[in-house]
Coordinates of N, CA and C in Angstrom, one line a residue:
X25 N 77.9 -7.1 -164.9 CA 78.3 -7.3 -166.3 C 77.3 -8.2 -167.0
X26 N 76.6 -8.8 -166.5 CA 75.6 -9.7 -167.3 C 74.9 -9.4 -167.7
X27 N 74.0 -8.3 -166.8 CA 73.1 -7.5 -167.7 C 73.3 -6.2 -169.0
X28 N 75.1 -6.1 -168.3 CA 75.4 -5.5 -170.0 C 75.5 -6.5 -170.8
X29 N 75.6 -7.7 -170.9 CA 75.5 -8.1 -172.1 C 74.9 -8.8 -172.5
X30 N 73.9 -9.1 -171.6 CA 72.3 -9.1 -171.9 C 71.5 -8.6 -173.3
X31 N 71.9 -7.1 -172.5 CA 71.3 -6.4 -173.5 C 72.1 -5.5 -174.8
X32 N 73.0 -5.7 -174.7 CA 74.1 -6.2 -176.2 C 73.6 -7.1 -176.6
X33 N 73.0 -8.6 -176.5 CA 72.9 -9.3 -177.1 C 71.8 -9.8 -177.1
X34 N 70.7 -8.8 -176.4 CA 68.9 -8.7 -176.9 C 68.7 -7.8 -177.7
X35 N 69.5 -6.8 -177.8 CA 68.7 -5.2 -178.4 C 70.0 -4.7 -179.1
X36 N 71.0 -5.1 -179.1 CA 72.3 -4.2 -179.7 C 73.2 -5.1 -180.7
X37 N 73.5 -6.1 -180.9 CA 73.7 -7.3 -181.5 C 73.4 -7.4 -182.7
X38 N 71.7 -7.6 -182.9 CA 71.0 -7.7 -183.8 C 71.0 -6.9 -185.1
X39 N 71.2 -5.7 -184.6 CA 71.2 -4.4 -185.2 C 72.5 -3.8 -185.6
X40 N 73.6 -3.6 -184.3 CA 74.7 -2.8 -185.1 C 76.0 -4.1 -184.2
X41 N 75.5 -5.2 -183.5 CA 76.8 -6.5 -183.6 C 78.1 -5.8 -184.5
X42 N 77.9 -5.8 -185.9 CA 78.7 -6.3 -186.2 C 79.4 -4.9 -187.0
X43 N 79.1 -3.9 -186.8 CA 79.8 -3.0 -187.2 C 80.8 -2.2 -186.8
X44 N 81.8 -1.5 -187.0 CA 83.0 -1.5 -186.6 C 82.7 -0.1 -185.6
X45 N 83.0 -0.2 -184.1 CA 82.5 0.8 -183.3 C 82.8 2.3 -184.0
X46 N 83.5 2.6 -184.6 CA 83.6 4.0 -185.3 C 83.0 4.1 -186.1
X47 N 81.9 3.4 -186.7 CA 81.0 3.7 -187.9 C 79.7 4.1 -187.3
X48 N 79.5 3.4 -185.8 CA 78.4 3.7 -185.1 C 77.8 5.5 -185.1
X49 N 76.8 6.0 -185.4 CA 76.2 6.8 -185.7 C 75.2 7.1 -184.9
X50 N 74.8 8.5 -184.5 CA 74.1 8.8 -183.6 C 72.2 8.5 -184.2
X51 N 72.2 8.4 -185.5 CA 71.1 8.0 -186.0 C 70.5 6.5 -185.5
X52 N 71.9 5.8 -185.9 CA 71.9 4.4 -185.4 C 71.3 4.4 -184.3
X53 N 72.0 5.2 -183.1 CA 71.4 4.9 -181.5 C 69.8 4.9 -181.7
X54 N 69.9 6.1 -182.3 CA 67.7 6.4 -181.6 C 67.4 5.5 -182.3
X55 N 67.5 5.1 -183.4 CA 66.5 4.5 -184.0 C 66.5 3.2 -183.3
X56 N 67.6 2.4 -182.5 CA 67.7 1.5 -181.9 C 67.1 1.5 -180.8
X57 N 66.8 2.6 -179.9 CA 66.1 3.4 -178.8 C 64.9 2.9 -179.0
X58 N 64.3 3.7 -180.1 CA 62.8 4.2 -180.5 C 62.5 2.8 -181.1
X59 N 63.2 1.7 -181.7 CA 63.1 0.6 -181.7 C 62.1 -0.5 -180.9
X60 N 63.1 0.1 -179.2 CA 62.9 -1.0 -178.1 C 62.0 -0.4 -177.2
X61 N 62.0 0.9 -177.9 CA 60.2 1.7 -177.1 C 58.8 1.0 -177.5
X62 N 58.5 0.7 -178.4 CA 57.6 0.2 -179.7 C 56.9 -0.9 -178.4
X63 N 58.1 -1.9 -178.0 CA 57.5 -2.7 -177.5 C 57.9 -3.4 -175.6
X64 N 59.2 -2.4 -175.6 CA 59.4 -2.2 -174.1 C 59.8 -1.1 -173.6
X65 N 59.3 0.0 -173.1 CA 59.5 1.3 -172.7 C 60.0 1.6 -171.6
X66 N 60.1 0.6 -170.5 CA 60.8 1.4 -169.5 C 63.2 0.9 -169.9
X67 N 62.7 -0.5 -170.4 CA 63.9 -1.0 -171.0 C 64.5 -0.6 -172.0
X68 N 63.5 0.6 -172.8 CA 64.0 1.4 -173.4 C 64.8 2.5 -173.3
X69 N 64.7 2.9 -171.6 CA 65.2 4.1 -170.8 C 66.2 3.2 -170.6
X70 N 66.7 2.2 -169.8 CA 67.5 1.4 -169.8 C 68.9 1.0 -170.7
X71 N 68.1 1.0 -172.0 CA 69.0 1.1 -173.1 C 69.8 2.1 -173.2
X72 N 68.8 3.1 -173.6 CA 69.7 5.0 -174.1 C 70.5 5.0 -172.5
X73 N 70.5 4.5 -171.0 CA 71.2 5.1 -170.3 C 72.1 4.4 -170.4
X74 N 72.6 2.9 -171.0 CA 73.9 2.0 -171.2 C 74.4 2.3 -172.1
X75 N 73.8 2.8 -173.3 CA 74.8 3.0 -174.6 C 75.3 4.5 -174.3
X76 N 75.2 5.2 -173.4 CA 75.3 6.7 -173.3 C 76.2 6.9 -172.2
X77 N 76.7 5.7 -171.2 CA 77.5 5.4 -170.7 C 78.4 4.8 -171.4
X78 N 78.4 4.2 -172.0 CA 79.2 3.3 -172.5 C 80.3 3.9 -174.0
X79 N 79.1 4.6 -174.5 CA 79.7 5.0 -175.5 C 80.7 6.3 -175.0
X80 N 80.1 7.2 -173.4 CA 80.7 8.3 -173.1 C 82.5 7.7 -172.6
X81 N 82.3 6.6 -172.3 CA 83.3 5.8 -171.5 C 84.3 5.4 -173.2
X82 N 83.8 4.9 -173.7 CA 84.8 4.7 -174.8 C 85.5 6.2 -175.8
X83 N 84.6 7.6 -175.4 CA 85.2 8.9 -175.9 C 86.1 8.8 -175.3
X84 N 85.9 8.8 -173.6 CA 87.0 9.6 -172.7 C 88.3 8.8 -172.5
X85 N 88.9 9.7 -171.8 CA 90.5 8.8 -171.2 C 90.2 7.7 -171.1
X86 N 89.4 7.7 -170.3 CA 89.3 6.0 -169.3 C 88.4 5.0 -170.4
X87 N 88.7 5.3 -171.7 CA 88.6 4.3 -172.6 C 89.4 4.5 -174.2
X88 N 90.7 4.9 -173.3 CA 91.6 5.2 -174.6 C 92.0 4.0 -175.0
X89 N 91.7 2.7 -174.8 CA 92.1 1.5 -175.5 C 90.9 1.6 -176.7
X90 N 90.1 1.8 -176.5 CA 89.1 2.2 -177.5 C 89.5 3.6 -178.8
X91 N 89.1 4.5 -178.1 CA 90.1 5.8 -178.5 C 89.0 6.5 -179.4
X92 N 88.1 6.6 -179.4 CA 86.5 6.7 -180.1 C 86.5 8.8 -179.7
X93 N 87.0 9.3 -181.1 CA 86.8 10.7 -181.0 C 85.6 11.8 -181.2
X94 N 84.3 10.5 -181.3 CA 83.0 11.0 -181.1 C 82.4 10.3 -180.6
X95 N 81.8 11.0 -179.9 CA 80.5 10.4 -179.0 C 79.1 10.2 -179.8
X96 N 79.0 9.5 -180.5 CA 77.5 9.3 -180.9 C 76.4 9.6 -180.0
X97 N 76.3 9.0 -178.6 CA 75.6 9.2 -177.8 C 75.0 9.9 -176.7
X98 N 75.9 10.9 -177.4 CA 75.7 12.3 -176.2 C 74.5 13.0 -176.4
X99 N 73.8 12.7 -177.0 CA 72.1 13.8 -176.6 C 71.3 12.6 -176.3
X100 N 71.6 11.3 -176.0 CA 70.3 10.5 -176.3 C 69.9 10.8 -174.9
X101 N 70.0 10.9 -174.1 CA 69.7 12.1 -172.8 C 68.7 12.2 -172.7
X102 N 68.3 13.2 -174.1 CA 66.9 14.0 -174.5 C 66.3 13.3 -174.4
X103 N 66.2 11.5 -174.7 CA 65.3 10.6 -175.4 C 64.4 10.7 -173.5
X104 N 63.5 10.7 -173.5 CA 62.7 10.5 -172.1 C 61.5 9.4 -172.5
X105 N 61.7 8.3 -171.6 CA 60.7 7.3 -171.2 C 60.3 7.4 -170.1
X106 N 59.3 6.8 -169.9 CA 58.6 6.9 -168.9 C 59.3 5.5 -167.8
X107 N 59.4 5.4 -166.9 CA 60.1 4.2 -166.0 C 60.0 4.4 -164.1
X108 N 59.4 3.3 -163.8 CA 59.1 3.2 -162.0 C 60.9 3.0 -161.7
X109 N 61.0 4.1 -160.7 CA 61.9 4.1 -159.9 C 61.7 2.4 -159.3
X110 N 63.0 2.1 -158.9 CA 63.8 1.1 -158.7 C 64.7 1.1 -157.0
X111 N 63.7 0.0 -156.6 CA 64.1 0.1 -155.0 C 64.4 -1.3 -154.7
X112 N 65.7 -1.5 -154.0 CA 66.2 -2.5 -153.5 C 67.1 -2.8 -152.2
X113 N 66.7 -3.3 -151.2 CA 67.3 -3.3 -150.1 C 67.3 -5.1 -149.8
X114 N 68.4 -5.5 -149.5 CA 68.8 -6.6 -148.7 C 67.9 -7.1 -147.4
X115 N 67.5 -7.9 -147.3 CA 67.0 -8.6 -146.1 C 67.8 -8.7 -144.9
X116 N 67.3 -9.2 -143.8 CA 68.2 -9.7 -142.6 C 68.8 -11.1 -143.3
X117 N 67.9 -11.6 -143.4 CA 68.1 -13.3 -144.4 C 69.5 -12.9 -145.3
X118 N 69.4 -12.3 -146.3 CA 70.4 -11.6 -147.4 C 71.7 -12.0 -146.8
X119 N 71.5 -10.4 -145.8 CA 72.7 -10.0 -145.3 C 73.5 -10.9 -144.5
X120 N 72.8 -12.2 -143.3 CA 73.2 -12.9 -142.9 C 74.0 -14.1 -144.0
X121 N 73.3 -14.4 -145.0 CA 74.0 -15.4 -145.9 C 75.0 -14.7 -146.8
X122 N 75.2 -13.1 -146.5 CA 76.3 -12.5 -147.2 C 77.7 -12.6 -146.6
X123 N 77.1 -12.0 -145.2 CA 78.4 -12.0 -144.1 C 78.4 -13.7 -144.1
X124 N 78.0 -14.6 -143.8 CA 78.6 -15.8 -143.7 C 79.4 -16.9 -144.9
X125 N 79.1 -15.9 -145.9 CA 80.0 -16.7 -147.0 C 81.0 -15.4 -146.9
X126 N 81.2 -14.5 -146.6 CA 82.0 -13.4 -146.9 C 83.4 -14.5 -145.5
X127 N 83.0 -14.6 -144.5 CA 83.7 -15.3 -143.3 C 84.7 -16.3 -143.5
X128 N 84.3 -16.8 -145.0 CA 85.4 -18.0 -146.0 C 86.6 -17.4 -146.4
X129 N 86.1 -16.3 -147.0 CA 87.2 -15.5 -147.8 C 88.5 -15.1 -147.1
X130 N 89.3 -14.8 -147.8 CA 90.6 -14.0 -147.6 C 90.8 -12.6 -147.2
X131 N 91.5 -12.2 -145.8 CA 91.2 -11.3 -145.4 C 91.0 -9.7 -146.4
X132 N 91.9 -9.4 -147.2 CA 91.5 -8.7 -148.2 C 90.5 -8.9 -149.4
X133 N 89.8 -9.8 -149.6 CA 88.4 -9.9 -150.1 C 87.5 -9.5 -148.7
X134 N 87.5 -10.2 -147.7 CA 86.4 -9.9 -146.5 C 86.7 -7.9 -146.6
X135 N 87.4 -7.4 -146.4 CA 87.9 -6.3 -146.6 C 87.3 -5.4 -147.3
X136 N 87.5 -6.0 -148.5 CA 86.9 -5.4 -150.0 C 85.3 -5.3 -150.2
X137 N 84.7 -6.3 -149.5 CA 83.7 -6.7 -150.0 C 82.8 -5.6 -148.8
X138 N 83.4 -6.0 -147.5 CA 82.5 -5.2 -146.0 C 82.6 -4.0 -146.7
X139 N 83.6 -3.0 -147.0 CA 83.2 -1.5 -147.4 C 83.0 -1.1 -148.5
X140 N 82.7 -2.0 -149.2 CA 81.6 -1.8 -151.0 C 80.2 -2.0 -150.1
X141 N 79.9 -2.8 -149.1 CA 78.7 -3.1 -148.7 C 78.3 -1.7 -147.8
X142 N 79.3 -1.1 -147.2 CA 78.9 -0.2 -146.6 C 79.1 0.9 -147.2
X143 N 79.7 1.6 -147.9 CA 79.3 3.1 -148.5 C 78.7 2.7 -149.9
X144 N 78.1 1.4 -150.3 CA 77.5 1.4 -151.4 C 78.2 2.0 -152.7
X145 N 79.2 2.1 -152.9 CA 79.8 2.7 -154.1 C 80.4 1.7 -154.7
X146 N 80.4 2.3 -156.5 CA 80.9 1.0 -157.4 C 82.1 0.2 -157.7
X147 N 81.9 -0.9 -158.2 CA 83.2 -1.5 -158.0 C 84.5 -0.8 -158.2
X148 N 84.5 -0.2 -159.0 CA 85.8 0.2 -159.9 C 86.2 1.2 -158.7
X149 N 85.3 2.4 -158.0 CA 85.3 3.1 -157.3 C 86.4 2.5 -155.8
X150 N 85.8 1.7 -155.6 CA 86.9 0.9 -154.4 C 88.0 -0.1 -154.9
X151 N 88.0 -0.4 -155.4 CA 89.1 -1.3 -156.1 C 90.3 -0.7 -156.7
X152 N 90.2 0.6 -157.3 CA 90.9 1.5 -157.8 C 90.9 2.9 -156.7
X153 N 91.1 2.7 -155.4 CA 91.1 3.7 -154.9 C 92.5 3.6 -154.2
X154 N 93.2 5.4 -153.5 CA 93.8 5.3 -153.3 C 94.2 5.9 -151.5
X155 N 94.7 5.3 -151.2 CA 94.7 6.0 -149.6 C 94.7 7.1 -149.6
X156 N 95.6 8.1 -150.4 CA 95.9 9.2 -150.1 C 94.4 10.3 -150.3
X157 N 93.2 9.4 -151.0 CA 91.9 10.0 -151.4 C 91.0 10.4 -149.7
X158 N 91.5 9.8 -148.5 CA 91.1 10.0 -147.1 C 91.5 10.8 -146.8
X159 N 90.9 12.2 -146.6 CA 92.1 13.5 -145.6 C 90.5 13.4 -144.6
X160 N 90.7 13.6 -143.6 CA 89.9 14.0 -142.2 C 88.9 13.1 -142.7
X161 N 89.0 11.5 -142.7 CA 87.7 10.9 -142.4 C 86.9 11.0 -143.9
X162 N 87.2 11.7 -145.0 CA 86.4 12.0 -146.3 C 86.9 11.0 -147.4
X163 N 86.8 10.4 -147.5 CA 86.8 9.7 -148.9 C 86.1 10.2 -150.3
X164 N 87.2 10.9 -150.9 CA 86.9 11.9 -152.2 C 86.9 11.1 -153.2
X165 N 86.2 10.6 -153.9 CA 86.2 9.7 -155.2 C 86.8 10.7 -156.6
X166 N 87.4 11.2 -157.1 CA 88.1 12.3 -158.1 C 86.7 11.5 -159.2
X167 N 86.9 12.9 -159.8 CA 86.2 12.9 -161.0 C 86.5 11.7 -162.4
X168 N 87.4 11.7 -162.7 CA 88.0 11.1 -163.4 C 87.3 9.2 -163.5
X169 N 86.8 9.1 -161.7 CA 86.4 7.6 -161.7 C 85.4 7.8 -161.4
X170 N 84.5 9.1 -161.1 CA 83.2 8.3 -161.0 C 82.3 9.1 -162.2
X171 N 81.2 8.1 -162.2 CA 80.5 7.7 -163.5 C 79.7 9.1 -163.6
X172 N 79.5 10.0 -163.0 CA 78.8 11.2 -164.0 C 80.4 12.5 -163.7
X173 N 81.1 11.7 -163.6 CA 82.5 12.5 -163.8 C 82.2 13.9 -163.0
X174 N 81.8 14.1 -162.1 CA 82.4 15.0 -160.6 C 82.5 13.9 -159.4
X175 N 83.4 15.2 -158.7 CA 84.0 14.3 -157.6 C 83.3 14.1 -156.7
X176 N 83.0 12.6 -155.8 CA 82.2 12.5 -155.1 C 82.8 12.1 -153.7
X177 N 82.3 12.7 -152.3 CA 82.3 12.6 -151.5 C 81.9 12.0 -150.2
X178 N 82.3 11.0 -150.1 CA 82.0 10.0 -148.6 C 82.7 10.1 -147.3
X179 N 81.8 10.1 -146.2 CA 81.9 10.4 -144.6 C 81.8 9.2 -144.7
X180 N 83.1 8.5 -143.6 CA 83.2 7.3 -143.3 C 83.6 7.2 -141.6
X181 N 82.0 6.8 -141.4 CA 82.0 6.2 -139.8 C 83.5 5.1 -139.2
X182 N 83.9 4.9 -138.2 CA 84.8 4.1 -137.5 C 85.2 2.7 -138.2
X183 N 84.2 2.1 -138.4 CA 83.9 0.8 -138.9 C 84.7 1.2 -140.7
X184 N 84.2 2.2 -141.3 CA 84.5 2.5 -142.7 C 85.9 2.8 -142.3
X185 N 86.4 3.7 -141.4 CA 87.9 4.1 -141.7 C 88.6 2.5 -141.2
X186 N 88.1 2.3 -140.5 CA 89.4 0.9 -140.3 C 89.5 -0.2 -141.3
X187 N 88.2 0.3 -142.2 CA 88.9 -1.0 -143.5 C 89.0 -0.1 -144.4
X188 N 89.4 1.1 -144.4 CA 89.8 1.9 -145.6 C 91.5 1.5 -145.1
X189 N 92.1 1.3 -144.5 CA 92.7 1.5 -144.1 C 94.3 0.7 -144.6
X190 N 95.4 1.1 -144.7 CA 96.1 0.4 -146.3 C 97.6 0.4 -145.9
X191 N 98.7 -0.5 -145.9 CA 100.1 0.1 -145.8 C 100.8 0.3 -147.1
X192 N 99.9 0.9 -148.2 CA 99.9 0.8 -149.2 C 99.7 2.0 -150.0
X193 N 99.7 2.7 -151.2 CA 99.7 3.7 -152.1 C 98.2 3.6 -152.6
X194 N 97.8 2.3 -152.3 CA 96.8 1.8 -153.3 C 95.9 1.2 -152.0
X195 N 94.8 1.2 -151.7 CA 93.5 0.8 -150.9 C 93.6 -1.1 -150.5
X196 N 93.4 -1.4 -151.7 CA 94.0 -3.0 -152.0 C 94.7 -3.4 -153.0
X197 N 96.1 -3.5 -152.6 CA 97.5 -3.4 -153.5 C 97.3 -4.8 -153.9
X198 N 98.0 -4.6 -155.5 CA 97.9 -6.3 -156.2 C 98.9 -6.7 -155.4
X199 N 99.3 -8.4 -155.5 CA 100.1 -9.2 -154.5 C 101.7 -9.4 -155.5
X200 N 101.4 -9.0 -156.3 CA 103.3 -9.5 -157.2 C 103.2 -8.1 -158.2
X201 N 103.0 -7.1 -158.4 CA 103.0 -6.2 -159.2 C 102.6 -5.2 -158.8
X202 N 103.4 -3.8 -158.9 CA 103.0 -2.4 -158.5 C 101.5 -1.8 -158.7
X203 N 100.8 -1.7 -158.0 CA 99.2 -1.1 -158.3 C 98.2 -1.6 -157.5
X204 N 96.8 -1.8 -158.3 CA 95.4 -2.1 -157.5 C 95.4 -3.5 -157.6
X205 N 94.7 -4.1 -156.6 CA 94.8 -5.4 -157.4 C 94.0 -5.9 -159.0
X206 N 93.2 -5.0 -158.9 CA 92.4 -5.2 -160.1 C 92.8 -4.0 -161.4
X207 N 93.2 -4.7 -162.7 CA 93.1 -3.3 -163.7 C 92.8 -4.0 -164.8
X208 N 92.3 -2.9 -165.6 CA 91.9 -2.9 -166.5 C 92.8 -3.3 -167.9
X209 N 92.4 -3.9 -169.1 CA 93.4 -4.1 -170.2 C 93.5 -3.4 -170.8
X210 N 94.4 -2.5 -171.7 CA 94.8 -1.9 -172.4 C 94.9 -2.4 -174.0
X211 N 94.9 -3.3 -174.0 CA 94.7 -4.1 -175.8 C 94.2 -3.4 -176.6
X212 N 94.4 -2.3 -177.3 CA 93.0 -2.0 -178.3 C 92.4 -3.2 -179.2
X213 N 90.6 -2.3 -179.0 CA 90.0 -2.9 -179.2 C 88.7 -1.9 -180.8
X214 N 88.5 -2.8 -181.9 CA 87.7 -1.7 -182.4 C 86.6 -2.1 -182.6
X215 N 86.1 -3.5 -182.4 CA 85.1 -4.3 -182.7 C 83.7 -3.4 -181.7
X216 N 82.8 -3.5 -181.8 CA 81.5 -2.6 -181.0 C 81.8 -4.1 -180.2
X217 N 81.0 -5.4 -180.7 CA 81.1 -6.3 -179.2 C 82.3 -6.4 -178.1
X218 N 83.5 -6.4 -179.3 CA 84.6 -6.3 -178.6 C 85.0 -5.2 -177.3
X219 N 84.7 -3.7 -177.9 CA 84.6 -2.4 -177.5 C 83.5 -2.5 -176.2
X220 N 82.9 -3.0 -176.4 CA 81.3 -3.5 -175.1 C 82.2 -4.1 -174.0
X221 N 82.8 -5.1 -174.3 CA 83.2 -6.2 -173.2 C 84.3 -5.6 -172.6
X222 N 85.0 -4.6 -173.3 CA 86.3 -4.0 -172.3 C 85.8 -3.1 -171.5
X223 N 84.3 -2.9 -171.4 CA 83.8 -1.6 -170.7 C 83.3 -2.0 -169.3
X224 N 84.4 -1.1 -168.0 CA 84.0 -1.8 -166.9 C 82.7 -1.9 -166.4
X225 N 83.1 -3.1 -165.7 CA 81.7 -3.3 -165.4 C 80.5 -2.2 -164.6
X226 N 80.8 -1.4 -163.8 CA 80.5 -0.4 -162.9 C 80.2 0.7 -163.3
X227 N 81.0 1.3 -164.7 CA 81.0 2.9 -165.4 C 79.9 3.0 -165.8

């Protein structure tokens, strides 16, 4: 979440901060785009791919607190920058100072955190998952939650099924209240910063 709002508050701020997210305009975007090309180009790709998320996230269901019946940002797509692929792998070093602060935690964090680490999928994606999404070992992520909206599919080795594993409706059930432990607020929101910050972190 920091580097969304980073960059809300290096490149989006400045420019349309303070306007009411339904006045936002597909003009607005490029020129805000073509803007941050001028003088950073691969952060420019960067940009058009968060406001194009973000804004797709505030059309759909899963940002009816918002409730936004156009997508301004549905072609910025087209916009093509040039940008070096992006490679990141954990160390031994990493991984050992990961698992050893993970060892503090509470069995359902250690839980949460070992099979985000192991099938690499986004937060929202495990947090909001539900048992019944494991038939033969597959872990089906539904359309609905993941981020280019088809359904995605994960094989989960021994190690993965035994912490998928739940006496529960829900993967990791909140502890005083029916559901995940983690959800989302429903408050509407119409403010664009405002509108930014309800946007999960992961989508």
């Amino acid at each position: 979440m920091s580097d969304k709002i980073a960059i809300f508050s290096r490149d989006v701020e400045p420019n349309l901060g303070n306007k009411i997210i339904y006045e936002v305009t597909e003009d607005d975007l490029i020129s805000l785009v073509e803007k941050k090309w001028k003088t950073a180009q691969v952060r420019a790709s960067r940009l058009a791919a968060e406001l194009k998320v973000f804004f797709g996230w505030a059309a759909s269901l899963r940002g009816k607190e918002v409730s936004l019946t156009v997508d301004p940002a549905r072609r910025l797509g087209d916009l093509r920058f040039p940008e070096t692929p992006r490679s990141r792998k954990l160390g031994m070093d990493e991984l050992d100072w990961f698992l050893g602060g993970l060892a503090q935690e509470p069995r359902h964090f250690r839980r949460g955190m070992l099979l985000w680490l192991l099938i690499a999928a986004r937060f929202s994606e495990v947090v909001f998952a539900k048992t019944s999404e494991l038939v033969h070992g597959i872990w089906t992520i539904p359309a609905e939650r993941s981020k280019n909206g088809q359904a995605h599919r994960i094989a989960l080795a021994p190690w993965g099924l035994r912490l998928f594993h739940s006496n529960s409706e829900w993967l990791f059930p909140a502890e005083k209240v029916e559901g995940p432990r983690h959800k989302v607020g429903t408050k509407p929101e119409i403010g664009f910063w405002r509108a930014w910050k309800k946007w999960p972190d992961d989508d």
